[in-house]
Amino acid sequence: MLKPGILQRRLVGELIQRFEQKGLKIIALKIMHIDKSMAEIHYAEHRGKGFYEELAAYIVSGPVIAMILEAQEAISLVRRLIGSTNIHDALPGTIRGDFAAQTTLNIVHASDSKVSAEREMALFFKPEEIYDWEDGNAQWF
Ligand code: CMP
């Protein structure tokens, strides 16, 4: 998920390009607004932590771009492309390393396990919004 601010900063194309050029296959993509109840579900594991209120306020503060990306080992691949959650550990060349300066405002979110990916896909997408197209170029990635 590309978090609030990416549209205002005109970064959507640049960020999607990084996933595409790596070879990830986009099978769902939309602009959406995350409301308070969706934010509470999405960030339930962080409730009670010191940064929770700021995090929840940020994610509802503007439109986001939600995507489902497919690849072999997609979760670890995407997490390496986006960089560390802690912004001080996010290396240059990663999305967070290049475009974010604060951990709470860390510009992108990615599922950290198969279980969270399943939960987040179901939270943000209806089945008919997912399009698993035939990839004639899969052999090259
Ligand atoms: P995200 O991948 O969206 O998942 C949880 C979010 O909580 C994370 O990105 C950060 O934005 C935020 N977060 C996690 N740890 C901290 C922290 N120590 N301080 C501030 N924000 C944090």
PDB file of C-alpha atoms and ligand atoms in Angstrom:
ATOM      1  CA  MET A   1       0.000   0.000   0.000  1.00  0.00           C
ATOM      2  CA  LEU A   2       1.252   3.432  -0.960  1.00  0.00           C
ATOM      3  CA  LYS A   3       0.269   5.562   2.019  1.00  0.00           C
ATOM      4  CA  PRO A   4      -1.193   9.103   2.204  1.00  0.00           C
ATOM      5  CA  GLY A   5       0.991  11.806   0.707  1.00  0.00           C
ATOM      6  CA  ILE A   6       2.134   9.807  -2.317  1.00  0.00           C
ATOM      7  CA  LEU A   7      -0.518  11.393  -4.556  1.00  0.00           C
ATOM      8  CA  GLN A   8       0.243  14.911  -3.299  1.00  0.00           C
ATOM      9  CA  ARG A   9       3.970  14.279  -3.826  1.00  0.00           C
ATOM     10  CA  ARG A  10       3.302  12.882  -7.345  1.00  0.00           C
ATOM     11  CA  LEU A  11       5.195   9.710  -6.471  1.00  0.00           C
ATOM     12  CA  VAL A  12       2.686   7.072  -7.531  1.00  0.00           C
ATOM     13  CA  GLY A  13       4.253   6.346 -10.932  1.00  0.00           C
ATOM     14  CA  GLU A  14       7.806   6.258  -9.541  1.00  0.00           C
ATOM     15  CA  LEU A  15       6.859   3.838  -6.768  1.00  0.00           C
ATOM     16  CA  ILE A  16       4.796   1.481  -8.909  1.00  0.00           C
ATOM     17  CA  GLN A  17       7.612   1.471 -11.458  1.00  0.00           C
ATOM     18  CA  ARG A  18      10.011   0.069  -8.850  1.00  0.00           C
ATOM     19  CA  PHE A  19       7.758  -2.933  -8.267  1.00  0.00           C
ATOM     20  CA  GLU A  20       7.089  -3.446 -11.962  1.00  0.00           C
ATOM     21  CA  GLN A  21      10.713  -3.226 -13.071  1.00  0.00           C
ATOM     22  CA  LYS A  22      11.625  -5.821 -10.445  1.00  0.00           C
ATOM     23  CA  GLY A  23       9.186  -8.145 -12.201  1.00  0.00           C
ATOM     24  CA  LEU A  24       6.279  -8.178  -9.769  1.00  0.00           C
ATOM     25  CA  LYS A  25       2.930  -8.784 -11.419  1.00  0.00           C
ATOM     26  CA  ILE A  26       0.138  -6.338 -10.518  1.00  0.00           C
ATOM     27  CA  ILE A  27      -3.106  -8.280 -10.135  1.00  0.00           C
ATOM     28  CA  ALA A  28      -5.110  -5.598  -8.296  1.00  0.00           C
ATOM     29  CA  LEU A  29      -4.673  -1.844  -8.022  1.00  0.00           C
ATOM     30  CA  LYS A  30      -6.906   0.953  -6.789  1.00  0.00           C
ATOM     31  CA  ILE A  31      -7.090   4.358  -5.191  1.00  0.00           C
ATOM     32  CA  MET A  32      -9.095   4.286  -1.985  1.00  0.00           C
ATOM     33  CA  HIS A  33      -9.715   6.010   1.307  1.00  0.00           C
ATOM     34  CA  ILE A  34      -9.161   4.011   4.475  1.00  0.00           C
ATOM     35  CA  ASP A  35     -11.785   4.926   7.053  1.00  0.00           C
ATOM     36  CA  LYS A  36     -11.350   4.823  10.824  1.00  0.00           C
ATOM     37  CA  SER A  37     -12.874   1.373  11.301  1.00  0.00           C
ATOM     38  CA  MET A  38     -10.752  -0.143   8.517  1.00  0.00           C
ATOM     39  CA  ALA A  39      -7.648   1.490  10.041  1.00  0.00           C
ATOM     40  CA  GLU A  40      -8.475  -0.014  13.434  1.00  0.00           C
ATOM     41  CA  ILE A  41      -8.721  -3.494  11.896  1.00  0.00           C
ATOM     42  CA  HIS A  42      -5.601  -3.074   9.767  1.00  0.00           C
ATOM     43  CA  TYR A  43      -3.444  -1.794  12.637  1.00  0.00           C
ATOM     44  CA  ALA A  44      -5.091  -3.798  15.458  1.00  0.00           C
ATOM     45  CA  GLU A  45      -1.762  -5.387  16.469  1.00  0.00           C
ATOM     46  CA  HIS A  46      -0.305  -1.916  17.155  1.00  0.00           C
ATOM     47  CA  ARG A  47      -3.166  -0.641  19.326  1.00  0.00           C
ATOM     48  CA  GLY A  48      -1.841   0.572  22.679  1.00  0.00           C
ATOM     49  CA  LYS A  49       1.653   1.303  21.341  1.00  0.00           C
ATOM     50  CA  GLY A  50       3.019   4.840  21.700  1.00  0.00           C
ATOM     51  CA  PHE A  51       2.880   5.548  17.978  1.00  0.00           C
ATOM     52  CA  TYR A  52      -0.589   4.080  17.360  1.00  0.00           C
ATOM     53  CA  GLU A  53      -2.656   7.305  17.432  1.00  0.00           C
ATOM     54  CA  GLU A  54      -0.313   9.051  15.023  1.00  0.00           C
ATOM     55  CA  LEU A  55      -0.193   5.991  12.753  1.00  0.00           C
ATOM     56  CA  ALA A  56      -3.996   5.619  12.685  1.00  0.00           C
ATOM     57  CA  ALA A  57      -4.444   9.365  12.023  1.00  0.00           C
ATOM     58  CA  TYR A  58      -1.924   9.243   9.174  1.00  0.00           C
ATOM     59  CA  ILE A  59      -3.458   6.296   7.326  1.00  0.00           C
ATOM     60  CA  VAL A  60      -6.934   7.938   7.202  1.00  0.00           C
ATOM     61  CA  SER A  61      -5.543  11.376   6.296  1.00  0.00           C
ATOM     62  CA  GLY A  62      -5.768  11.036   2.512  1.00  0.00           C
ATOM     63  CA  PRO A  63      -6.174   8.583  -0.335  1.00  0.00           C
ATOM     64  CA  VAL A  64      -3.915   5.553  -0.606  1.00  0.00           C
ATOM     65  CA  ILE A  65      -3.023   3.251  -3.488  1.00  0.00           C
ATOM     66  CA  ALA A  66      -3.691  -0.384  -2.633  1.00  0.00           C
ATOM     67  CA  MET A  67      -2.093  -3.127  -4.708  1.00  0.00           C
ATOM     68  CA  ILE A  68      -1.789  -6.865  -4.833  1.00  0.00           C
ATOM     69  CA  LEU A  69       1.570  -7.880  -6.286  1.00  0.00           C
ATOM     70  CA  GLU A  70       2.372 -11.415  -7.306  1.00  0.00           C
ATOM     71  CA  ALA A  71       5.778 -13.094  -7.621  1.00  0.00           C
ATOM     72  CA  GLN A  72       7.697 -16.063  -6.295  1.00  0.00           C
ATOM     73  CA  GLU A  73       8.566 -15.100  -2.717  1.00  0.00           C
ATOM     74  CA  ALA A  74       6.648 -11.838  -3.240  1.00  0.00           C
ATOM     75  CA  ILE A  75       6.541 -10.947   0.467  1.00  0.00           C
ATOM     76  CA  SER A  76      10.288 -10.967   1.035  1.00  0.00           C
ATOM     77  CA  LEU A  77      10.930  -9.409  -2.372  1.00  0.00           C
ATOM     78  CA  VAL A  78       8.602  -6.479  -1.697  1.00  0.00           C
ATOM     79  CA  ARG A  79       9.893  -5.979   1.818  1.00  0.00           C
ATOM     80  CA  ARG A  80      13.450  -5.707   0.512  1.00  0.00           C
ATOM     81  CA  LEU A  81      12.363  -3.169  -2.100  1.00  0.00           C
ATOM     82  CA  ILE A  82      10.583  -0.981   0.451  1.00  0.00           C
ATOM     83  CA  GLY A  83      13.323  -1.114   3.124  1.00  0.00           C
ATOM     84  CA  SER A  84      13.269  -1.286   6.920  1.00  0.00           C
ATOM     85  CA  THR A  85      10.297  -0.067   8.948  1.00  0.00           C
ATOM     86  CA  ASN A  86      12.634   1.970  11.145  1.00  0.00           C
ATOM     87  CA  ILE A  87      13.513   4.823   8.862  1.00  0.00           C
ATOM     88  CA  HIS A  88      17.053   5.102  10.212  1.00  0.00           C
ATOM     89  CA  ASP A  89      17.730   1.545   9.011  1.00  0.00           C
ATOM     90  CA  ALA A  90      16.086   2.055   5.595  1.00  0.00           C
ATOM     91  CA  LEU A  91      18.965   2.045   3.125  1.00  0.00           C
ATOM     92  CA  PRO A  92      19.281   4.401   0.166  1.00  0.00           C
ATOM     93  CA  GLY A  93      17.929   2.637  -2.909  1.00  0.00           C
ATOM     94  CA  THR A  94      14.912   1.345  -1.032  1.00  0.00           C
ATOM     95  CA  ILE A  95      11.590   3.185  -1.214  1.00  0.00           C
ATOM     96  CA  ARG A  96      11.625   4.224   2.432  1.00  0.00           C
ATOM     97  CA  GLY A  97      15.339   4.997   2.265  1.00  0.00           C
ATOM     98  CA  ASP A  98      14.797   7.288  -0.700  1.00  0.00           C
ATOM     99  CA  PHE A  99      11.453   8.924   0.084  1.00  0.00           C
ATOM    100  CA  ALA A 100      10.672   8.872   3.824  1.00  0.00           C
ATOM    101  CA  ALA A 101      12.160  10.700   6.800  1.00  0.00           C
ATOM    102  CA  GLN A 102       9.998   9.483   9.710  1.00  0.00           C
ATOM    103  CA  THR A 103       9.128   5.941  10.813  1.00  0.00           C
ATOM    104  CA  THR A 104       5.450   6.679  11.348  1.00  0.00           C
ATOM    105  CA  LEU A 105       5.215   8.446   7.972  1.00  0.00           C
ATOM    106  CA  ASN A 106       7.117   5.663   6.246  1.00  0.00           C
ATOM    107  CA  ILE A 107       5.242   6.060   2.933  1.00  0.00           C
ATOM    108  CA  VAL A 108       4.513   2.387   2.166  1.00  0.00           C
ATOM    109  CA  HIS A 109       3.105  -0.656   3.879  1.00  0.00           C
ATOM    110  CA  ALA A 110       3.642  -4.275   2.874  1.00  0.00           C
ATOM    111  CA  SER A 111       2.286  -7.493   4.316  1.00  0.00           C
ATOM    112  CA  ASP A 112       4.874  -9.224   6.467  1.00  0.00           C
ATOM    113  CA  SER A 113       3.626 -12.827   6.167  1.00  0.00           C
ATOM    114  CA  LYS A 114       1.277 -15.022   4.123  1.00  0.00           C
ATOM    115  CA  VAL A 115      -1.271 -14.797   6.933  1.00  0.00           C
ATOM    116  CA  SER A 116      -1.243 -10.993   7.000  1.00  0.00           C
ATOM    117  CA  ALA A 117      -1.292 -10.882   3.179  1.00  0.00           C
ATOM    118  CA  GLU A 118      -4.466 -13.021   3.104  1.00  0.00           C
ATOM    119  CA  ARG A 119      -6.070 -10.860   5.791  1.00  0.00           C
ATOM    120  CA  GLU A 120      -5.124  -7.584   4.104  1.00  0.00           C
ATOM    121  CA  MET A 121      -6.213  -8.716   0.623  1.00  0.00           C
ATOM    122  CA  ALA A 122      -9.626  -9.610   2.048  1.00  0.00           C
ATOM    123  CA  LEU A 123      -9.824  -6.319   3.955  1.00  0.00           C
ATOM    124  CA  PHE A 124      -8.982  -4.057   1.019  1.00  0.00           C
ATOM    125  CA  PHE A 125     -10.252  -5.900  -2.069  1.00  0.00           C
ATOM    126  CA  LYS A 126     -13.419  -7.588  -3.245  1.00  0.00           C
ATOM    127  CA  PRO A 127     -12.785 -10.830  -5.177  1.00  0.00           C
ATOM    128  CA  GLU A 128     -13.996  -9.212  -8.432  1.00  0.00           C
ATOM    129  CA  GLU A 129     -11.313  -6.501  -8.088  1.00  0.00           C
ATOM    130  CA  ILE A 130      -8.533  -9.069  -8.439  1.00  0.00           C
ATOM    131  CA  TYR A 131      -7.518  -9.954 -11.981  1.00  0.00           C
ATOM    132  CA  ASP A 132      -5.044 -12.785 -12.429  1.00  0.00           C
ATOM    133  CA  TRP A 133      -4.012 -12.197 -16.046  1.00  0.00           C
ATOM    134  CA  GLU A 134      -2.030 -14.567 -18.249  1.00  0.00           C
ATOM    135  CA  ASP A 135       1.643 -13.550 -18.124  1.00  0.00           C
ATOM    136  CA  GLY A 136       3.408 -14.464 -21.348  1.00  0.00           C
ATOM    137  CA  ASN A 137       6.636 -12.914 -20.018  1.00  0.00           C
ATOM    138  CA  ALA A 138       6.841 -14.779 -16.712  1.00  0.00           C
ATOM    139  CA  GLN A 139       9.869 -16.787 -17.882  1.00  0.00           C
ATOM    140  CA  TRP A 140      11.982 -13.598 -18.013  1.00  0.00           C
ATOM    141  CA  PHE A 141      11.564 -12.728 -14.348  1.00  0.00           C
TER     142      PHE A 141
HETATM  143  P1  CMP B   1       3.595  -0.355   8.374  1.00  0.00           P
HETATM  144  O1  CMP B   1       4.317  -1.263   7.466  1.00  0.00           O
HETATM  145  O2  CMP B   1       2.408   0.366   7.854  1.00  0.00           O
HETATM  146  O3  CMP B   1       3.152  -1.202   9.650  1.00  0.00           O
HETATM  147  C1  CMP B   1       2.986  -0.630  10.908  1.00  0.00           C
HETATM  148  C2  CMP B   1       3.413   0.786  10.961  1.00  0.00           C
HETATM  149  O4  CMP B   1       3.623   1.306  12.256  1.00  0.00           O
HETATM  150  C3  CMP B   1       4.746   0.928  10.290  1.00  0.00           C
HETATM  151  O5  CMP B   1       4.616   0.749   8.918  1.00  0.00           O
HETATM  152  C4  CMP B   1       5.166   2.302  10.743  1.00  0.00           C
HETATM  153  O6  CMP B   1       4.538   3.313   9.988  1.00  0.00           O
HETATM  154  C5  CMP B   1       4.596   2.305  12.152  1.00  0.00           C
HETATM  155  N1  CMP B   1       5.621   2.008  13.145  1.00  0.00           N
HETATM  156  C6  CMP B   1       6.129   0.813  13.452  1.00  0.00           C
HETATM  157  N2  CMP B   1       7.044   0.931  14.455  1.00  0.00           N
HETATM  158  C7  CMP B   1       7.074   2.231  14.776  1.00  0.00           C
HETATM  159  C8  CMP B   1       7.813   2.983  15.719  1.00  0.00           C
HETATM  160  N3  CMP B   1       8.690   2.400  16.550  1.00  0.00           N
HETATM  161  N4  CMP B   1       7.618   4.303  15.766  1.00  0.00           N
HETATM  162  C9  CMP B   1       6.742   4.892  14.941  1.00  0.00           C
HETATM  163  N5  CMP B   1       5.980   4.232  14.026  1.00  0.00           N
HETATM  164  C10 CMP B   1       6.168   2.914  13.934  1.00  0.00           C
END
